[in-house]
Amino acid sequence: MTDALKRLSEEGVAIWLDDLSRRRITSGALGELLDQQHVVGVTTNPAIFQKAISAGDGYEQQLADLAERRVGVEEAVRMITTADVRDACDVLRPVYEATGGRDGRVSIEVDPRLAHNTAATVAEAKQLAWLVERPNTLIKIPATRAGLPAITEVISRGISVNVTLIFSLQRYREVMDAYMSGLEQARAKGLELSSIHSVASFFVSRVDTEIDKRLDAMGTEEAAALRGRAALANARLAYQAYEEVVASDRWQALAQAGANAQRPLWASTGVKDPAYPDTLYVTELVAPHTVNTMPEATLEATEDHGEITGDTVRGTYGQARADLDALEKLGISYDEVVELLEKEGVEKFETAWTDLLTSTEAELKRLAPREG
């Protein structure tokens, strides 16, 4: 066993767990991760809830009570998921207090079917913040075109946000702009900026999965040499963009007013290709003021054999740009890939949410009181 997780934390990377279930909360397993493995936050998404609730462990009584009351499936799912997030927030509250609100956060996502509807996303974000009613909640809003003004509006209301499903560098810059616009509006309203926090979830492994597939189809040595390079290059250039923004006069004015920087969060860090080290998207994305949200398998792999050698992001920007340029020269369109990944990302979350509704509805029907 190594001290890799401790070293990672010391390098300025906040370790968050990309998973949640009621069993993990009630068994004390979540608390153990905080105490023993340097975990300081939790992220969820529709697929995580679909998996947890479908497994059924710990949800039987609440489902039975909801069925007895004849609660509709949409309301039932929201009551179940917000209960888990609320309880997880309580477990992480000491971390939140100790870090001044920077960590100790638990994320919950707006209904992914609203991803292309700005007004509905804002309304859902307000509702989720009210339902969970914990200061250490982050409301996840997807970085779709319609999501950008929603981010600004929600931030302007003093609600902290986790912006999810970011794949492109251009969209990431637009996300940072949306966050700053929200803070400027909040300041104009007289809100306390220091209480507003945000992270921007930049997805990693899916970029390699899509681009490697295209490289493999080419079947050339030149293409093979670029396998596994796109995702890291993309994320590293995102960090460069972050550095540029926090050095800007616009950001400095907000910082002086008490605003918190929107940290880059590396998401989708589980390695999909067995040819790559299973800690690739952890050890090669070490930089200060970042978050890495890991599936439990990636967390355990990093703890077991991850080699943390210091900052592996700053100083790599030239090579990162060269790698993306080389892909373009081979005919792989960066813009096409990131647009596809955003579209597929929303669709995958919509599918998981629909599956969750379907399985929950079946349970409610099974448990419903019989007539007569």
Tab-separated table of C-alpha atoms in Angstrom:
chain	number	residue	atom	x	y	z
A	1	MET	CA	0.000	0.000	0.000
A	2	THR	CA	1.292	3.440	-0.918
A	3	ASP	CA	0.594	6.936	0.356
A	4	ALA	CA	-0.492	7.929	-3.140
A	5	LEU	CA	-3.826	9.389	-2.086
A	6	LYS	CA	-2.185	11.477	0.630
A	7	ARG	CA	0.436	12.683	-1.838
A	8	LEU	CA	-2.268	13.491	-4.387
A	9	SER	CA	-4.080	15.612	-1.817
A	10	GLU	CA	-0.852	17.366	-0.894
A	11	GLU	CA	-0.358	18.276	-4.560
A	12	GLY	CA	-3.633	20.216	-4.449
A	13	VAL	CA	-5.959	17.603	-5.962
A	14	ALA	CA	-9.229	17.174	-4.079
A	15	ILE	CA	-10.278	13.502	-4.183
A	16	TRP	CA	-14.000	12.997	-4.666
A	17	LEU	CA	-15.859	9.710	-5.003
A	18	ASP	CA	-17.939	9.242	-8.148
A	19	ASP	CA	-20.550	7.009	-6.549
A	20	LEU	CA	-23.266	6.968	-3.920
A	21	SER	CA	-25.811	4.539	-2.545
A	22	ARG	CA	-27.911	4.346	0.591
A	23	ARG	CA	-26.041	1.253	1.706
A	24	ARG	CA	-22.737	3.117	1.411
A	25	ILE	CA	-24.125	5.830	3.700
A	26	THR	CA	-25.857	3.700	6.324
A	27	SER	CA	-23.070	1.109	6.607
A	28	GLY	CA	-20.502	3.765	7.468
A	29	ALA	CA	-18.491	2.973	4.338
A	30	LEU	CA	-18.697	6.565	3.129
A	31	GLY	CA	-17.418	7.850	6.424
A	32	GLU	CA	-14.516	5.390	6.252
A	33	LEU	CA	-13.493	6.758	2.849
A	34	LEU	CA	-13.283	10.227	4.381
A	35	ASP	CA	-11.275	9.011	7.350
A	36	GLN	CA	-8.944	6.580	5.605
A	37	GLN	CA	-8.659	7.444	1.908
A	38	HIS	CA	-8.599	11.226	1.805
A	39	VAL	CA	-11.984	11.479	0.056
A	40	VAL	CA	-13.425	14.969	0.498
A	41	GLY	CA	-16.457	15.006	-1.828
A	42	VAL	CA	-19.033	12.944	-3.703
A	43	THR	CA	-20.521	13.213	-7.183
A	44	THR	CA	-23.628	11.481	-8.455
A	45	ASN	CA	-25.368	11.217	-11.803
A	46	PRO	CA	-28.497	9.501	-13.142
A	47	ALA	CA	-26.552	6.320	-13.976
A	48	ILE	CA	-25.214	6.059	-10.408
A	49	PHE	CA	-28.697	6.417	-8.915
A	50	GLN	CA	-30.157	3.983	-11.437
A	51	LYS	CA	-27.605	1.378	-10.407
A	52	ALA	CA	-28.033	1.992	-6.669
A	53	ILE	CA	-31.812	2.033	-6.545
A	54	SER	CA	-32.196	-0.877	-8.969
A	55	ALA	CA	-29.966	-2.943	-6.672
A	56	GLY	CA	-32.563	-2.215	-3.996
A	57	ASP	CA	-30.302	-2.407	-0.965
A	58	GLY	CA	-31.647	0.004	1.620
A	59	TYR	CA	-34.541	1.443	-0.377
A	60	GLU	CA	-37.276	-1.107	0.385
A	61	GLN	CA	-38.957	0.700	3.275
A	62	GLN	CA	-39.034	4.083	1.588
A	63	LEU	CA	-40.395	2.526	-1.613
A	64	ALA	CA	-43.092	0.741	0.386
A	65	ASP	CA	-44.068	3.986	2.144
A	66	LEU	CA	-44.197	5.849	-1.154
A	67	ALA	CA	-46.337	3.108	-2.672
A	68	GLU	CA	-48.689	3.219	0.303
A	69	ARG	CA	-49.160	6.936	-0.270
A	70	ARG	CA	-49.563	6.366	-4.021
A	71	VAL	CA	-46.840	8.849	-4.827
A	72	GLY	CA	-46.125	9.234	-8.557
A	73	VAL	CA	-42.892	7.824	-9.920
A	74	GLU	CA	-41.279	11.192	-10.748
A	75	GLU	CA	-41.849	12.504	-7.234
A	76	ALA	CA	-40.768	9.188	-5.733
A	77	VAL	CA	-37.428	9.227	-7.557
A	78	ARG	CA	-36.757	12.772	-6.454
A	79	MET	CA	-37.631	11.970	-2.837
A	80	ILE	CA	-35.333	8.937	-2.858
A	81	THR	CA	-32.364	10.615	-4.545
A	82	THR	CA	-32.539	13.836	-2.546
A	83	ALA	CA	-32.734	11.819	0.683
A	84	ASP	CA	-29.470	10.084	-0.228
A	85	VAL	CA	-27.787	13.351	-1.137
A	86	ARG	CA	-29.033	15.036	2.046
A	87	ASP	CA	-27.688	12.214	4.210
A	88	ALA	CA	-24.370	12.200	2.335
A	89	CYS	CA	-24.130	15.967	2.839
A	90	ASP	CA	-24.499	15.394	6.572
A	91	VAL	CA	-21.681	12.823	6.530
A	92	LEU	CA	-19.434	15.269	4.672
A	93	ARG	CA	-20.432	18.329	6.702
A	94	PRO	CA	-17.263	18.260	8.869
A	95	VAL	CA	-15.109	18.388	5.709
A	96	TYR	CA	-17.209	21.273	4.428
A	97	GLU	CA	-16.722	23.169	7.677
A	98	ALA	CA	-12.997	22.423	7.860
A	99	THR	CA	-12.348	23.615	4.283
A	100	GLY	CA	-14.513	26.716	4.437
A	101	GLY	CA	-16.976	25.247	1.948
A	102	ARG	CA	-14.395	24.357	-0.647
A	103	ASP	CA	-14.844	20.595	-0.246
A	104	GLY	CA	-17.237	18.344	1.643
A	105	ARG	CA	-19.577	18.698	-1.324
A	106	VAL	CA	-22.202	16.307	-2.721
A	107	SER	CA	-23.523	16.835	-6.255
A	108	ILE	CA	-27.000	16.073	-7.572
A	109	GLU	CA	-28.006	16.551	-11.195
A	110	VAL	CA	-31.020	18.247	-12.696
A	111	ASP	CA	-33.311	15.983	-14.723
A	112	PRO	CA	-31.225	15.297	-17.863
A	113	ARG	CA	-34.340	15.519	-20.020
A	114	LEU	CA	-34.252	19.273	-19.325
A	115	ALA	CA	-30.723	19.700	-20.718
A	116	HIS	CA	-31.895	21.753	-23.698
A	117	ASN	CA	-34.424	23.890	-21.786
A	118	THR	CA	-32.913	26.837	-19.922
A	119	ALA	CA	-35.945	27.914	-17.908
A	120	ALA	CA	-36.814	24.359	-16.843
A	121	THR	CA	-33.207	23.720	-15.801
A	122	VAL	CA	-33.217	26.826	-13.602
A	123	ALA	CA	-36.535	25.824	-12.041
A	124	GLU	CA	-35.274	22.298	-11.374
A	125	ALA	CA	-32.028	23.573	-9.849
A	126	LYS	CA	-33.960	25.813	-7.451
A	127	GLN	CA	-36.221	22.905	-6.522
A	128	LEU	CA	-33.316	20.537	-5.871
A	129	ALA	CA	-31.524	23.096	-3.714
A	130	TRP	CA	-34.723	23.526	-1.704
A	131	LEU	CA	-35.357	19.777	-1.398
A	132	VAL	CA	-31.862	18.863	-0.230
A	133	GLU	CA	-31.537	22.031	1.879
A	134	ARG	CA	-27.888	21.580	2.763
A	135	PRO	CA	-25.207	24.252	2.266
A	136	ASN	CA	-22.727	21.692	0.921
A	137	THR	CA	-24.852	20.618	-2.051
A	138	LEU	CA	-23.754	21.261	-5.609
A	139	ILE	CA	-26.460	21.297	-8.276
A	140	LYS	CA	-25.205	19.676	-11.467
A	141	ILE	CA	-26.129	21.453	-14.688
A	142	PRO	CA	-24.968	20.086	-18.064
A	143	ALA	CA	-22.820	22.371	-20.219
A	144	THR	CA	-25.183	22.344	-23.164
A	145	ARG	CA	-25.922	25.497	-25.131
A	146	ALA	CA	-29.127	25.928	-23.098
A	147	GLY	CA	-27.247	25.090	-19.915
A	148	LEU	CA	-24.937	28.102	-20.119
A	149	PRO	CA	-27.522	30.816	-19.313
A	150	ALA	CA	-28.997	28.485	-16.695
A	151	ILE	CA	-25.599	28.324	-14.977
A	152	THR	CA	-25.430	32.111	-14.887
A	153	GLU	CA	-28.957	32.441	-13.506
A	154	VAL	CA	-28.529	29.760	-10.828
A	155	ILE	CA	-25.183	31.157	-9.672
A	156	SER	CA	-26.700	34.659	-9.554
A	157	ARG	CA	-29.230	33.303	-7.048
A	158	GLY	CA	-26.460	32.137	-4.743
A	159	ILE	CA	-26.828	28.415	-5.538
A	160	SER	CA	-23.540	26.536	-5.924
A	161	VAL	CA	-23.136	24.573	-9.155
A	162	ASN	CA	-21.238	21.620	-10.583
A	163	VAL	CA	-21.177	22.114	-14.355
A	164	THR	CA	-21.127	18.679	-15.969
A	165	LEU	CA	-20.574	17.091	-19.397
A	166	ILE	CA	-17.829	19.438	-20.599
A	167	PHE	CA	-15.832	18.010	-23.490
A	168	SER	CA	-14.575	20.940	-25.570
A	169	LEU	CA	-12.130	23.701	-24.766
A	170	GLN	CA	-14.419	26.314	-26.302
A	171	ARG	CA	-17.383	25.157	-24.232
A	172	TYR	CA	-15.204	25.160	-21.125
A	173	ARG	CA	-14.303	28.798	-21.714
A	174	GLU	CA	-18.010	29.550	-22.143
A	175	VAL	CA	-18.705	27.779	-18.836
A	176	MET	CA	-16.135	29.901	-17.026
A	177	ASP	CA	-17.663	33.007	-18.594
A	178	ALA	CA	-21.156	31.894	-17.484
A	179	TYR	CA	-19.895	31.411	-13.927
A	180	MET	CA	-18.287	34.842	-13.800
A	181	SER	CA	-21.427	36.437	-15.246
A	182	GLY	CA	-23.455	34.767	-12.501
A	183	LEU	CA	-21.091	36.044	-9.839
A	184	GLU	CA	-21.255	39.569	-11.256
A	185	GLN	CA	-25.035	39.445	-11.130
A	186	ALA	CA	-24.945	38.054	-7.585
A	187	ARG	CA	-22.643	40.891	-6.522
A	188	ALA	CA	-25.035	43.413	-8.079
A	189	LYS	CA	-27.826	41.895	-5.961
A	190	GLY	CA	-25.751	42.288	-2.831
A	191	LEU	CA	-25.192	38.555	-2.283
A	192	GLU	CA	-22.156	37.288	-0.411
A	193	LEU	CA	-19.850	35.873	-3.108
A	194	SER	CA	-17.712	33.876	-0.684
A	195	SER	CA	-20.619	31.482	-0.054
A	196	ILE	CA	-20.948	30.551	-3.740
A	197	HIS	CA	-18.824	27.676	-5.043
A	198	SER	CA	-18.511	25.867	-8.353
A	199	VAL	CA	-16.578	23.164	-10.161
A	200	ALA	CA	-16.442	22.526	-13.893
A	201	SER	CA	-16.499	18.814	-14.747
A	202	PHE	CA	-14.265	18.185	-17.746
A	203	PHE	CA	-14.791	14.635	-19.019
A	204	VAL	CA	-11.650	12.674	-19.801
A	205	SER	CA	-11.800	8.979	-20.724
A	206	ARG	CA	-14.629	9.264	-23.233
A	207	VAL	CA	-12.411	11.460	-25.417
A	208	ASP	CA	-9.833	8.676	-25.742
A	209	THR	CA	-12.531	6.057	-26.310
A	210	GLU	CA	-13.954	7.928	-29.301
A	211	ILE	CA	-10.683	9.110	-30.823
A	212	ASP	CA	-8.857	5.797	-30.302
A	213	LYS	CA	-11.683	4.068	-32.164
A	214	ARG	CA	-11.070	6.356	-35.123
A	215	LEU	CA	-7.305	5.907	-34.926
A	216	ASP	CA	-7.660	2.120	-34.854
A	217	ALA	CA	-9.823	2.249	-37.975
A	218	MET	CA	-6.951	3.932	-39.826
A	219	GLY	CA	-4.584	1.082	-39.030
A	220	THR	CA	-1.376	3.064	-39.556
A	221	GLU	CA	1.701	3.386	-37.367
A	222	GLU	CA	1.215	7.149	-37.277
A	223	ALA	CA	-2.323	6.708	-35.996
A	224	ALA	CA	-1.302	4.066	-33.452
A	225	ALA	CA	1.313	6.446	-32.011
A	226	LEU	CA	-1.439	8.876	-31.032
A	227	ARG	CA	-3.597	6.379	-29.138
A	228	GLY	CA	-4.281	7.436	-25.555
A	229	ARG	CA	-2.968	10.962	-26.008
A	230	ALA	CA	-6.073	12.979	-26.868
A	231	ALA	CA	-7.858	12.913	-23.506
A	232	LEU	CA	-4.834	14.045	-21.515
A	233	ALA	CA	-4.004	16.714	-24.083
A	234	ASN	CA	-7.556	18.027	-23.975
A	235	ALA	CA	-7.668	18.149	-20.171
A	236	ARG	CA	-4.239	19.766	-19.889
A	237	LEU	CA	-5.212	22.508	-22.323
A	238	ALA	CA	-8.374	23.013	-20.272
A	239	TYR	CA	-6.181	23.685	-17.250
A	240	GLN	CA	-4.211	26.182	-19.311
A	241	ALA	CA	-7.496	27.954	-20.088
A	242	TYR	CA	-8.337	27.948	-16.377
A	243	GLU	CA	-4.993	29.551	-15.553
A	244	GLU	CA	-5.567	32.238	-18.160
A	245	VAL	CA	-9.003	33.083	-16.774
A	246	VAL	CA	-7.966	33.286	-13.114
A	247	ALA	CA	-5.139	35.631	-14.149
A	248	SER	CA	-7.551	37.955	-15.977
A	249	ASP	CA	-8.549	41.380	-14.688
A	250	ARG	CA	-12.187	40.315	-14.762
A	251	TRP	CA	-11.575	37.402	-12.435
A	252	GLN	CA	-9.249	39.349	-10.163
A	253	ALA	CA	-12.000	41.918	-9.572
A	254	LEU	CA	-14.359	39.127	-8.527
A	255	ALA	CA	-11.707	37.489	-6.356
A	256	GLN	CA	-11.155	40.772	-4.537
A	257	ALA	CA	-14.904	40.839	-3.863
A	258	GLY	CA	-14.597	37.443	-2.147
A	259	ALA	CA	-15.420	35.086	-5.055
A	260	ASN	CA	-14.162	31.501	-5.152
A	261	ALA	CA	-12.479	30.219	-8.300
A	262	GLN	CA	-14.385	27.578	-10.248
A	263	ARG	CA	-12.066	24.588	-9.971
A	264	PRO	CA	-11.520	22.220	-12.902
A	265	LEU	CA	-12.864	18.773	-12.036
A	266	TRP	CA	-11.587	15.715	-13.922
A	267	ALA	CA	-14.590	13.448	-14.497
A	268	SER	CA	-14.916	10.113	-16.284
A	269	THR	CA	-11.528	9.087	-14.913
A	270	GLY	CA	-12.091	5.341	-14.964
A	271	VAL	CA	-9.847	3.859	-17.662
A	272	LYS	CA	-11.843	2.050	-20.331
A	273	ASP	CA	-8.952	0.536	-22.335
A	274	PRO	CA	-7.097	-2.274	-20.510
A	275	ALA	CA	-3.995	-1.421	-22.539
A	276	TYR	CA	-3.597	1.734	-20.436
A	277	PRO	CA	-2.580	1.990	-16.771
A	278	ASP	CA	-5.708	1.976	-14.626
A	279	THR	CA	-4.520	5.141	-12.878
A	280	LEU	CA	-3.728	7.049	-16.103
A	281	TYR	CA	-6.310	9.804	-15.673
A	282	VAL	CA	-5.232	10.405	-12.090
A	283	THR	CA	-1.438	10.355	-12.132
A	284	GLU	CA	-1.190	12.292	-15.410
A	285	LEU	CA	-3.615	15.050	-14.366
A	286	VAL	CA	-2.043	16.269	-11.146
A	287	ALA	CA	-2.259	20.033	-10.736
A	288	PRO	CA	-3.134	22.405	-7.888
A	289	HIS	CA	-6.694	23.646	-7.415
A	290	THR	CA	-8.255	20.670	-9.209
A	291	VAL	CA	-10.715	17.937	-8.280
A	292	ASN	CA	-10.532	14.334	-9.457
A	293	THR	CA	-13.781	12.423	-8.988
A	294	MET	CA	-13.072	8.704	-9.172
A	295	PRO	CA	-15.110	5.524	-9.356
A	296	GLU	CA	-14.234	3.319	-6.412
A	297	ALA	CA	-12.122	0.977	-8.580
A	298	THR	CA	-9.956	3.901	-9.716
A	299	LEU	CA	-9.665	5.182	-6.148
A	300	GLU	CA	-8.487	1.769	-4.961
A	301	ALA	CA	-6.066	1.380	-7.868
A	302	THR	CA	-4.536	4.766	-7.113
A	303	GLU	CA	-4.200	3.899	-3.447
A	304	ASP	CA	-2.624	0.546	-4.274
A	305	HIS	CA	-0.114	1.415	-6.981
A	306	GLY	CA	-0.567	4.982	-8.173
A	307	GLU	CA	2.694	6.874	-8.616
A	308	ILE	CA	2.260	10.555	-7.819
A	309	THR	CA	5.332	12.381	-9.097
A	310	GLY	CA	4.161	15.951	-8.684
A	311	ASP	CA	2.530	18.344	-11.131
A	312	THR	CA	1.967	16.538	-14.448
A	313	VAL	CA	-0.063	19.273	-16.151
A	314	ARG	CA	1.771	22.590	-16.138
A	315	GLY	CA	4.626	22.625	-18.626
A	316	THR	CA	2.870	20.163	-20.959
A	317	TYR	CA	0.771	22.619	-22.967
A	318	GLY	CA	3.032	22.688	-26.041
A	319	GLN	CA	2.979	18.902	-26.389
A	320	ALA	CA	-0.749	18.793	-25.708
A	321	ARG	CA	-1.452	21.258	-28.510
A	322	ALA	CA	0.869	19.316	-30.835
A	323	ASP	CA	-1.020	16.087	-30.088
A	324	LEU	CA	-4.398	17.635	-30.948
A	325	ASP	CA	-2.938	19.230	-34.079
A	326	ALA	CA	-1.559	15.836	-35.151
A	327	LEU	CA	-5.039	14.326	-34.879
A	328	GLU	CA	-6.453	17.074	-37.078
A	329	LYS	CA	-3.760	16.386	-39.678
A	330	LEU	CA	-4.878	12.749	-39.771
A	331	GLY	CA	-8.412	13.917	-40.542
A	332	ILE	CA	-9.930	13.522	-37.067
A	333	SER	CA	-12.039	16.602	-36.425
A	334	TYR	CA	-11.786	17.791	-32.836
A	335	ASP	CA	-14.966	19.857	-33.167
A	336	GLU	CA	-16.906	16.890	-34.526
A	337	VAL	CA	-15.716	14.567	-31.762
A	338	VAL	CA	-16.520	16.890	-28.847
A	339	GLU	CA	-19.933	17.759	-30.290
A	340	LEU	CA	-20.719	14.059	-30.637
A	341	LEU	CA	-19.563	13.336	-27.084
A	342	GLU	CA	-21.746	16.075	-25.623
A	343	LYS	CA	-24.763	14.758	-27.528
A	344	GLU	CA	-24.073	11.181	-26.455
A	345	GLY	CA	-23.407	12.263	-22.858
A	346	VAL	CA	-26.823	13.854	-22.523
A	347	GLU	CA	-28.456	10.845	-24.197
A	348	LYS	CA	-26.731	8.391	-21.850
A	349	PHE	CA	-27.940	10.286	-18.782
A	350	GLU	CA	-31.446	10.524	-20.260
A	351	THR	CA	-31.447	6.762	-20.819
A	352	ALA	CA	-30.260	6.091	-17.263
A	353	TRP	CA	-32.936	8.433	-15.882
A	354	THR	CA	-35.642	6.734	-17.953
A	355	ASP	CA	-34.437	3.316	-16.771
A	356	LEU	CA	-34.536	4.586	-13.188
A	357	LEU	CA	-38.111	5.808	-13.604
A	358	THR	CA	-39.144	2.517	-15.195
A	359	SER	CA	-37.626	0.290	-12.514
A	360	THR	CA	-38.938	2.507	-9.692
A	361	GLU	CA	-42.430	2.513	-11.181
A	362	ALA	CA	-42.371	-1.282	-11.295
A	363	GLU	CA	-41.443	-1.403	-7.611
A	364	LEU	CA	-44.157	1.085	-6.672
A	365	LYS	CA	-46.734	-1.031	-8.500
A	366	ARG	CA	-45.505	-4.209	-6.833
A	367	LEU	CA	-45.719	-2.636	-3.399
A	368	ALA	CA	-48.966	-0.720	-3.931
A	369	PRO	CA	-51.776	-1.549	-1.493
A	370	ARG	CA	-54.471	-3.758	-2.960
A	371	GLU	CA	-57.897	-2.313	-3.534
A	372	GLY	CA	-60.765	-3.365	-1.282
